[in-house]
PDB file of C-alpha atoms in Angstrom:
ATOM      1  CA  ARG A   1      -6.807 -30.601  -2.522  1.00 60.00           C
ATOM      2  CA  GLU A   2      -6.926 -30.135   1.554  1.00 73.00           C
ATOM      3  CA  LEU A   3      -6.533 -26.512   2.662  1.00 90.00           C
ATOM      4  CA  SER A   4      -3.497 -25.527   3.600  1.00 96.00           C
ATOM      5  CA  THR A   5      -4.694 -22.650   5.980  1.00 96.00           C
ATOM      6  CA  LEU A   6      -4.022 -24.066   9.453  1.00 96.00           C
ATOM      7  CA  ALA A   7      -0.563 -25.416   8.497  1.00 97.00           C
ATOM      8  CA  MET A   8       0.612 -21.960   7.264  1.00 97.00           C
ATOM      9  CA  GLN A   9      -1.311 -20.020  10.303  1.00 97.00           C
ATOM     10  CA  ARG A  10       0.745 -22.396  12.692  1.00 98.00           C
ATOM     11  CA  ALA A  11       4.138 -21.583  11.009  1.00 98.00           C
ATOM     12  CA  ILE A  12       3.450 -18.095  10.953  1.00 98.00           C
ATOM     13  CA  ASP A  13       2.186 -17.578  14.550  1.00 98.00           C
ATOM     14  CA  ALA A  14       5.050 -19.954  15.624  1.00 98.00           C
ATOM     15  CA  CYS A  15       7.634 -17.417  13.925  1.00 98.00           C
ATOM     16  CA  THR A  16       6.274 -14.090  15.083  1.00 98.00           C
ATOM     17  CA  LEU A  17       6.659 -15.688  18.849  1.00 98.00           C
ATOM     18  CA  SER A  18       9.979 -16.640  18.512  1.00 98.00           C
ATOM     19  CA  GLY A  19      10.417 -12.994  17.357  1.00 98.00           C
ATOM     20  CA  GLY A  20      10.171 -12.549  13.860  1.00 98.00           C
ATOM     21  CA  GLY A  21      11.838 -14.306  10.524  1.00 98.00           C
ATOM     22  CA  THR A  22      10.743 -15.785   7.079  1.00 98.00           C
ATOM     23  CA  VAL A  23       7.935 -18.460   6.955  1.00 98.00           C
ATOM     24  CA  VAL A  24       9.008 -20.554   4.243  1.00 98.00           C
ATOM     25  CA  VAL A  25       6.411 -22.004   1.647  1.00 98.00           C
ATOM     26  CA  PRO A  26       7.708 -24.405  -1.027  1.00 97.00           C
ATOM     27  CA  PRO A  27       6.817 -25.336  -4.514  1.00 97.00           C
ATOM     28  CA  GLY A  28       3.373 -26.963  -4.663  1.00 97.00           C
ATOM     29  CA  ARG A  29       0.441 -25.582  -5.405  1.00 97.00           C
ATOM     30  CA  TYR A  30      -1.916 -24.665  -2.238  1.00 97.00           C
ATOM     31  CA  ARG A  31      -5.676 -23.810  -1.399  1.00 97.00           C
ATOM     32  CA  ILE A  32      -6.172 -21.784   1.364  1.00 97.00           C
ATOM     33  CA  ALA A  33      -8.588 -19.433   3.366  1.00 96.00           C
ATOM     34  CA  THR A  34      -7.395 -16.497   5.418  1.00 97.00           C
ATOM     35  CA  ILE A  35      -3.793 -16.114   6.596  1.00 97.00           C
ATOM     36  CA  THR A  36      -2.799 -13.787   8.690  1.00 98.00           C
ATOM     37  CA  ILE A  37       0.873 -12.235   8.834  1.00 98.00           C
ATOM     38  CA  LYS A  38       2.503 -10.891  12.043  1.00 98.00           C
ATOM     39  CA  ASN A  39       4.666  -8.864  13.368  1.00 98.00           C
ATOM     40  CA  ASN A  40       8.402  -9.160  12.203  1.00 98.00           C
ATOM     41  CA  VAL A  41       7.383 -12.292   9.694  1.00 98.00           C
ATOM     42  CA  THR A  42       8.126 -12.662   6.097  1.00 98.00           C
ATOM     43  CA  LEU A  43       5.356 -14.857   3.869  1.00 98.00           C
ATOM     44  CA  GLN A  44       7.938 -16.584   1.377  1.00 98.00           C
ATOM     45  CA  PHE A  45       6.654 -17.978  -1.725  1.00 98.00           C
ATOM     46  CA  GLU A  46       9.450 -20.379  -3.211  1.00 96.00           C
ATOM     47  CA  LYS A  47       9.507 -20.571  -7.589  1.00 95.00           C
ATOM     48  CA  GLU A  48       7.057 -22.594  -8.822  1.00 96.00           C
ATOM     49  CA  THR A  49       4.318 -21.721  -6.133  1.00 98.00           C
ATOM     50  CA  PHE A  50       0.668 -21.352  -6.617  1.00 98.00           C
ATOM     51  CA  VAL A  51      -2.498 -20.687  -4.351  1.00 98.00           C
ATOM     52  CA  ASP A  52      -5.652 -20.926  -5.143  1.00 98.00           C
ATOM     53  CA  ALA A  53      -8.538 -18.529  -3.133  1.00 98.00           C
ATOM     54  CA  PRO A  54     -11.686 -19.936  -2.162  1.00 97.00           C
ATOM     55  CA  ARG A  55     -14.743 -20.092  -5.002  1.00 96.00           C
ATOM     56  CA  LEU A  56     -17.487 -19.515  -2.359  1.00 96.00           C
ATOM     57  CA  TYR A  57     -17.298 -15.876  -0.336  1.00 96.00           C
ATOM     58  CA  SER A  58     -18.770 -17.751   3.010  1.00 95.00           C
ATOM     59  CA  GLN A  59     -15.107 -19.257   3.188  1.00 94.00           C
ATOM     60  CA  TYR A  60     -13.395 -16.163   3.857  1.00 94.00           C
ATOM     61  CA  ALA A  61     -15.648 -15.581   7.151  1.00 90.00           C
ATOM     62  CA  PRO A  62     -14.591 -14.045   9.497  1.00 93.00           C
ATOM     63  CA  TYR A  63     -12.323 -12.013   7.619  1.00 94.00           C
ATOM     64  CA  ASN A  64     -12.845 -10.648   3.810  1.00 95.00           C
ATOM     65  CA  SER A  65      -8.892 -11.403   2.412  1.00 98.00           C
ATOM     66  CA  LEU A  66      -7.203 -14.189   1.344  1.00 98.00           C
ATOM     67  CA  ILE A  67      -3.711 -12.615   2.905  1.00 98.00           C
ATOM     68  CA  ARG A  68      -3.879 -10.177   5.591  1.00 98.00           C
ATOM     69  CA  ALA A  69      -1.963  -8.017   8.136  1.00 98.00           C
ATOM     70  CA  SER A  70      -3.662  -5.968  10.596  1.00 98.00           C
ATOM     71  CA  GLY A  71      -2.177  -4.251  13.222  1.00 98.00           C
ATOM     72  CA  SER A  72       1.093  -5.794  12.480  1.00 98.00           C
ATOM     73  CA  THR A  73       4.992  -3.993  11.896  1.00 98.00           C
ATOM     74  CA  ASN A  74       7.684  -5.462   9.850  1.00 98.00           C
ATOM     75  CA  VAL A  75       5.914  -8.081   7.322  1.00 98.00           C
ATOM     76  CA  ALA A  76       6.215  -8.930   4.156  1.00 98.00           C
ATOM     77  CA  LEU A  77       4.797 -10.637   1.439  1.00 98.00           C
ATOM     78  CA  ARG A  78       7.260 -11.701  -1.096  1.00 98.00           C
ATOM     79  CA  GLY A  79       6.603 -13.935  -4.393  1.00 96.00           C
ATOM     80  CA  PRO A  80       7.323 -15.551  -7.071  1.00 96.00           C
ATOM     81  CA  VAL A  81       3.706 -17.005  -6.592  1.00 98.00           C
ATOM     82  CA  ILE A  82       0.732 -17.451  -8.604  1.00 98.00           C
ATOM     83  CA  ILE A  83      -2.297 -16.338  -6.628  1.00 98.00           C
ATOM     84  CA  ASN A  84      -5.436 -17.225  -8.649  1.00 98.00           C
ATOM     85  CA  GLY A  85      -8.532 -15.256  -6.713  1.00 98.00           C
ATOM     86  CA  GLN A  86     -11.002 -17.716  -8.965  1.00 97.00           C
ATOM     87  CA  GLY A  87     -13.029 -14.318  -9.843  1.00 97.00           C
ATOM     88  CA  THR A  88     -15.229 -16.034 -12.421  1.00 95.00           C
ATOM     89  CA  ASN A  89     -16.989 -18.424  -9.344  1.00 97.00           C
ATOM     90  CA  TYR A  90     -17.985 -14.508  -8.703  1.00 97.00           C
ATOM     91  CA  TRP A  91     -20.180 -13.447 -11.693  1.00 95.00           C
ATOM     92  CA  ASN A  92     -21.783 -14.652 -14.222  1.00 94.00           C
ATOM     93  CA  VAL A  93     -19.235 -14.980 -17.243  1.00 92.00           C
ATOM     94  CA  VAL A  94     -21.262 -13.865 -20.807  1.00 91.00           C
ATOM     95  CA  PRO A  95     -19.186 -13.325 -24.268  1.00 88.00           C
ATOM     96  CA  ASN A  96     -21.065  -9.886 -24.592  1.00 89.00           C
ATOM     97  CA  PRO A  97     -21.190  -8.231 -21.224  1.00 90.00           C
ATOM     98  CA  ASN A  98     -23.147  -4.837 -21.279  1.00 88.00           C
ATOM     99  CA  PRO A  99     -21.083  -3.713 -19.745  1.00 90.00           C
ATOM    100  CA  PHE A 100     -19.272  -5.794 -17.219  1.00 93.00           C
ATOM    101  CA  TYR A 101     -20.581  -9.504 -15.726  1.00 95.00           C
ATOM    102  CA  SER A 102     -23.277  -9.450 -13.638  1.00 94.00           C
ATOM    103  CA  VAL A 103     -22.141 -10.446 -10.007  1.00 95.00           C
ATOM    104  CA  THR A 104     -23.338 -13.944  -8.591  1.00 95.00           C
ATOM    105  CA  GLN A 105     -22.496 -13.994  -5.074  1.00 96.00           C
ATOM    106  CA  ASN A 106     -20.464 -11.594  -2.239  1.00 96.00           C
ATOM    107  CA  ARG A 107     -17.410 -10.665  -2.391  1.00 96.00           C
ATOM    108  CA  PRO A 108     -13.672 -10.634  -0.947  1.00 97.00           C
ATOM    109  CA  VAL A 109     -12.230  -7.430  -0.795  1.00 96.00           C
ATOM    110  CA  PRO A 110      -9.277  -7.317  -1.433  1.00 97.00           C
ATOM    111  CA  ILE A 111      -7.421  -9.938  -2.029  1.00 97.00           C
ATOM    112  CA  VAL A 112      -4.470  -8.742  -0.371  1.00 98.00           C
ATOM    113  CA  GLN A 113      -4.645  -6.297   2.277  1.00 98.00           C
ATOM    114  CA  PHE A 114      -2.233  -4.744   5.020  1.00 98.00           C
ATOM    115  CA  LEU A 115      -4.727  -2.826   7.079  1.00 97.00           C
ATOM    116  CA  ASN A 116      -3.054  -0.787  10.338  1.00 96.00           C
ATOM    117  CA  CYS A 117       0.313  -1.923   9.594  1.00 98.00           C
ATOM    118  CA  SER A 118       3.785   0.018   9.169  1.00 98.00           C
ATOM    119  CA  ASN A 119       6.862  -1.422   7.920  1.00 98.00           C
ATOM    120  CA  VAL A 120       5.362  -3.454   4.963  1.00 98.00           C
ATOM    121  CA  VAL A 121       7.179  -4.829   1.477  1.00 98.00           C
ATOM    122  CA  VAL A 122       4.994  -6.841  -1.066  1.00 98.00           C
ATOM    123  CA  ASP A 123       8.052  -8.487  -3.733  1.00 98.00           C
ATOM    124  CA  GLY A 124       7.356 -10.237  -6.630  1.00 98.00           C
ATOM    125  CA  ILE A 125       3.545 -11.855  -6.496  1.00 98.00           C
ATOM    126  CA  THR A 126       1.349 -12.077  -9.166  1.00 98.00           C
ATOM    127  CA  ILE A 127      -2.640 -12.009  -8.448  1.00 98.00           C
ATOM    128  CA  LEU A 128      -4.559 -12.920 -11.571  1.00 98.00           C
ATOM    129  CA  TYR A 129      -8.792 -13.157 -11.510  1.00 97.00           C
ATOM    130  CA  SER A 130      -9.301 -10.836  -8.245  1.00 98.00           C
ATOM    131  CA  PRO A 131     -12.745 -11.085  -7.471  1.00 97.00           C
ATOM    132  CA  SER A 132     -12.614  -7.465  -6.765  1.00 97.00           C
ATOM    133  CA  TRP A 133      -9.605  -5.055  -5.723  1.00 97.00           C
ATOM    134  CA  ALA A 134      -6.442  -7.048  -5.790  1.00 98.00           C
ATOM    135  CA  LEU A 135      -4.077  -5.152  -2.934  1.00 98.00           C
ATOM    136  CA  SER A 136      -5.126  -2.528  -0.926  1.00 98.00           C
ATOM    137  CA  PRO A 137      -2.491  -0.896   2.312  1.00 98.00           C
ATOM    138  CA  TYR A 138      -5.384   0.957   3.879  1.00 96.00           C
ATOM    139  CA  SER A 139      -4.598   3.474   6.470  1.00 95.00           C
ATOM    140  CA  SER A 140      -0.760   1.820   6.621  1.00 97.00           C
ATOM    141  CA  THR A 141       2.396   3.648   6.871  1.00 97.00           C
ATOM    142  CA  ASN A 142       5.998   3.101   4.759  1.00 98.00           C
ATOM    143  CA  VAL A 143       5.176   0.677   2.379  1.00 98.00           C
ATOM    144  CA  THR A 144       6.694  -0.495  -0.501  1.00 98.00           C
ATOM    145  CA  ILE A 145       5.715  -2.772  -3.477  1.00 98.00           C
ATOM    146  CA  ARG A 146       7.516  -3.640  -6.314  1.00 98.00           C
ATOM    147  CA  ASN A 147       7.160  -5.940  -9.171  1.00 98.00           C
ATOM    148  CA  VAL A 148       3.873  -6.868  -8.509  1.00 98.00           C
ATOM    149  CA  THR A 149       2.129  -8.482 -11.949  1.00 98.00           C
ATOM    150  CA  ILE A 150      -2.164  -7.967 -11.525  1.00 98.00           C
ATOM    151  CA  LEU A 151      -4.254  -9.452 -14.269  1.00 98.00           C
ATOM    152  CA  ASN A 152      -7.719  -8.971 -14.084  1.00 96.00           C
ATOM    153  CA  ASP A 153     -10.920  -9.697 -16.204  1.00 94.00           C
ATOM    154  CA  PHE A 154     -11.321  -6.704 -18.460  1.00 92.00           C
ATOM    155  CA  ALA A 155     -15.225  -7.128 -18.108  1.00 95.00           C
ATOM    156  CA  ALA A 156     -15.176  -8.072 -14.482  1.00 95.00           C
ATOM    157  CA  PRO A 157     -16.960  -4.794 -12.191  1.00 93.00           C
ATOM    158  CA  ASN A 158     -14.587  -3.119  -9.755  1.00 95.00           C
ATOM    159  CA  THR A 159     -11.388  -5.171 -10.379  1.00 96.00           C
ATOM    160  CA  ASP A 160      -8.686  -2.631  -9.165  1.00 97.00           C
ATOM    161  CA  GLY A 161      -5.459  -3.533  -9.167  1.00 98.00           C
ATOM    162  CA  ILE A 162      -3.782  -1.856  -6.215  1.00 98.00           C
ATOM    163  CA  ASP A 163      -6.130   0.772  -3.922  1.00 98.00           C
ATOM    164  CA  ILE A 164      -4.079   3.290  -1.482  1.00 97.00           C
ATOM    165  CA  CYS A 165      -6.521   4.188   1.165  1.00 96.00           C
ATOM    166  CA  GLN A 166      -5.226   6.571   3.668  1.00 94.00           C
ATOM    167  CA  SER A 167      -2.248   5.329   3.709  1.00 96.00           C
ATOM    168  CA  LYS A 168       1.012   7.436   3.880  1.00 96.00           C
ATOM    169  CA  ASP A 169       4.852   7.143   2.703  1.00 98.00           C
ATOM    170  CA  VAL A 170       3.778   3.943  -0.080  1.00 98.00           C
ATOM    171  CA  LEU A 171       6.517   3.778  -3.129  1.00 98.00           C
ATOM    172  CA  VAL A 172       4.430   1.936  -6.166  1.00 98.00           C
ATOM    173  CA  THR A 173       7.666   0.918  -8.633  1.00 98.00           C
ATOM    174  CA  GLY A 174       8.079  -1.681 -11.233  1.00 98.00           C
ATOM    175  CA  CYS A 175       4.610  -3.201 -11.114  1.00 98.00           C
ATOM    176  CA  ARG A 176       2.510  -4.645 -14.510  1.00 98.00           C
ATOM    177  CA  ILE A 177      -1.611  -4.288 -13.802  1.00 98.00           C
ATOM    178  CA  SER A 178      -4.206  -4.849 -16.260  1.00 98.00           C
ATOM    179  CA  THR A 179      -7.337  -4.711 -14.663  1.00 96.00           C
ATOM    180  CA  ALA A 180     -11.168  -3.889 -15.734  1.00 90.00           C
ATOM    181  CA  ASP A 181     -11.122  -0.720 -13.191  1.00 93.00           C
ATOM    182  CA  ASP A 182      -8.442   1.161 -12.131  1.00 96.00           C
ATOM    183  CA  PRO A 183      -5.058   0.732 -12.651  1.00 98.00           C
ATOM    184  CA  ILE A 184      -4.081   2.064  -8.909  1.00 98.00           C
ATOM    185  CA  SER A 185      -6.031   4.497  -7.287  1.00 97.00           C
ATOM    186  CA  ILE A 186      -5.494   6.715  -4.554  1.00 96.00           C
ATOM    187  CA  LYS A 187      -8.055   7.468  -2.024  1.00 94.00           C
ATOM    188  CA  ASN A 188      -9.322   8.354   1.672  1.00 92.00           C
ATOM    189  CA  MET A 189     -11.938   5.570   2.413  1.00 85.00           C
ATOM    190  CA  GLU A 190     -13.377   7.139   5.427  1.00 78.00           C
ATOM    191  CA  THR A 191     -13.978  10.400   7.449  1.00 76.00           C
ATOM    192  CA  THR A 192     -10.506  10.746   9.371  1.00 75.00           C
ATOM    193  CA  VAL A 193      -8.136  13.691  10.030  1.00 76.00           C
ATOM    194  CA  ALA A 194      -5.653  15.790   7.893  1.00 81.00           C
ATOM    195  CA  ALA A 195      -2.740  13.728   9.000  1.00 78.00           C
ATOM    196  CA  ASN A 196      -3.807  10.239   7.878  1.00 81.00           C
ATOM    197  CA  LEU A 197      -4.738  11.061   4.978  1.00 90.00           C
ATOM    198  CA  SER A 198      -2.687   9.492   1.493  1.00 94.00           C
ATOM    199  CA  ARG A 199       0.255  11.505   0.802  1.00 95.00           C
ATOM    200  CA  ASN A 200       3.623  11.054   0.197  1.00 97.00           C
ATOM    201  CA  ILE A 201       3.163   7.952  -2.617  1.00 98.00           C
ATOM    202  CA  THR A 202       5.581   7.530  -5.288  1.00 98.00           C
ATOM    203  CA  VAL A 203       4.580   5.883  -8.597  1.00 98.00           C
ATOM    204  CA  THR A 204       7.125   4.677 -10.868  1.00 98.00           C
ATOM    205  CA  ASN A 205       8.226   2.647 -13.906  1.00 98.00           C
ATOM    206  CA  CYS A 206       5.206   0.893 -13.820  1.00 98.00           C
ATOM    207  CA  ASP A 207       2.712  -0.552 -16.955  1.00 98.00           C
ATOM    208  CA  LEU A 208      -0.604   0.620 -16.592  1.00 97.00           C
ATOM    209  CA  THR A 209      -3.904  -0.993 -18.454  1.00 95.00           C
ATOM    210  CA  GLY A 210      -7.397  -0.154 -17.654  1.00 88.00           C
TER     211      GLY A 210
END
């Protein structure tokens, strides 16, 4: 299948330039490289929508995530959609790892990231077989993550579910997460002033296994 990256990105760009709105992706199976959500845009995947991530790290250049937003406000990613991170292409799958599979190439991290964003909603998406972290709000404010399912291989290294980094006013609710590492991790990844440290984070009604 041909990549659908350019068509999706053009629709997002046109939407934000016209003042914002919703970009609807109809049912089907899509292969994409990196997609960037921009100001005042909701990327809405309809029911029976499947997205396959690249199998090679080089296909993510120049970014390191599949779906991302950077420095944007009022952005949303909504399902239902099933995102296949193609994790098995990034490590040696063996019957009895000790204790984890060995990594064979550099990995995108995370699959979905919101960097320096505000007013973010992630709702109803499913991520399977992430090569590394699945979802991360990073240095972002006022983030809602709800009804998200993340299912990663139990022998795949560093496959965290949701990593909340230097972010504040975050709600995680109604999520089902099963990973080989942290289902949810709250941290500060870099030296920063106290005002920017992770805080005001609520996790409720989630089913977590790790």
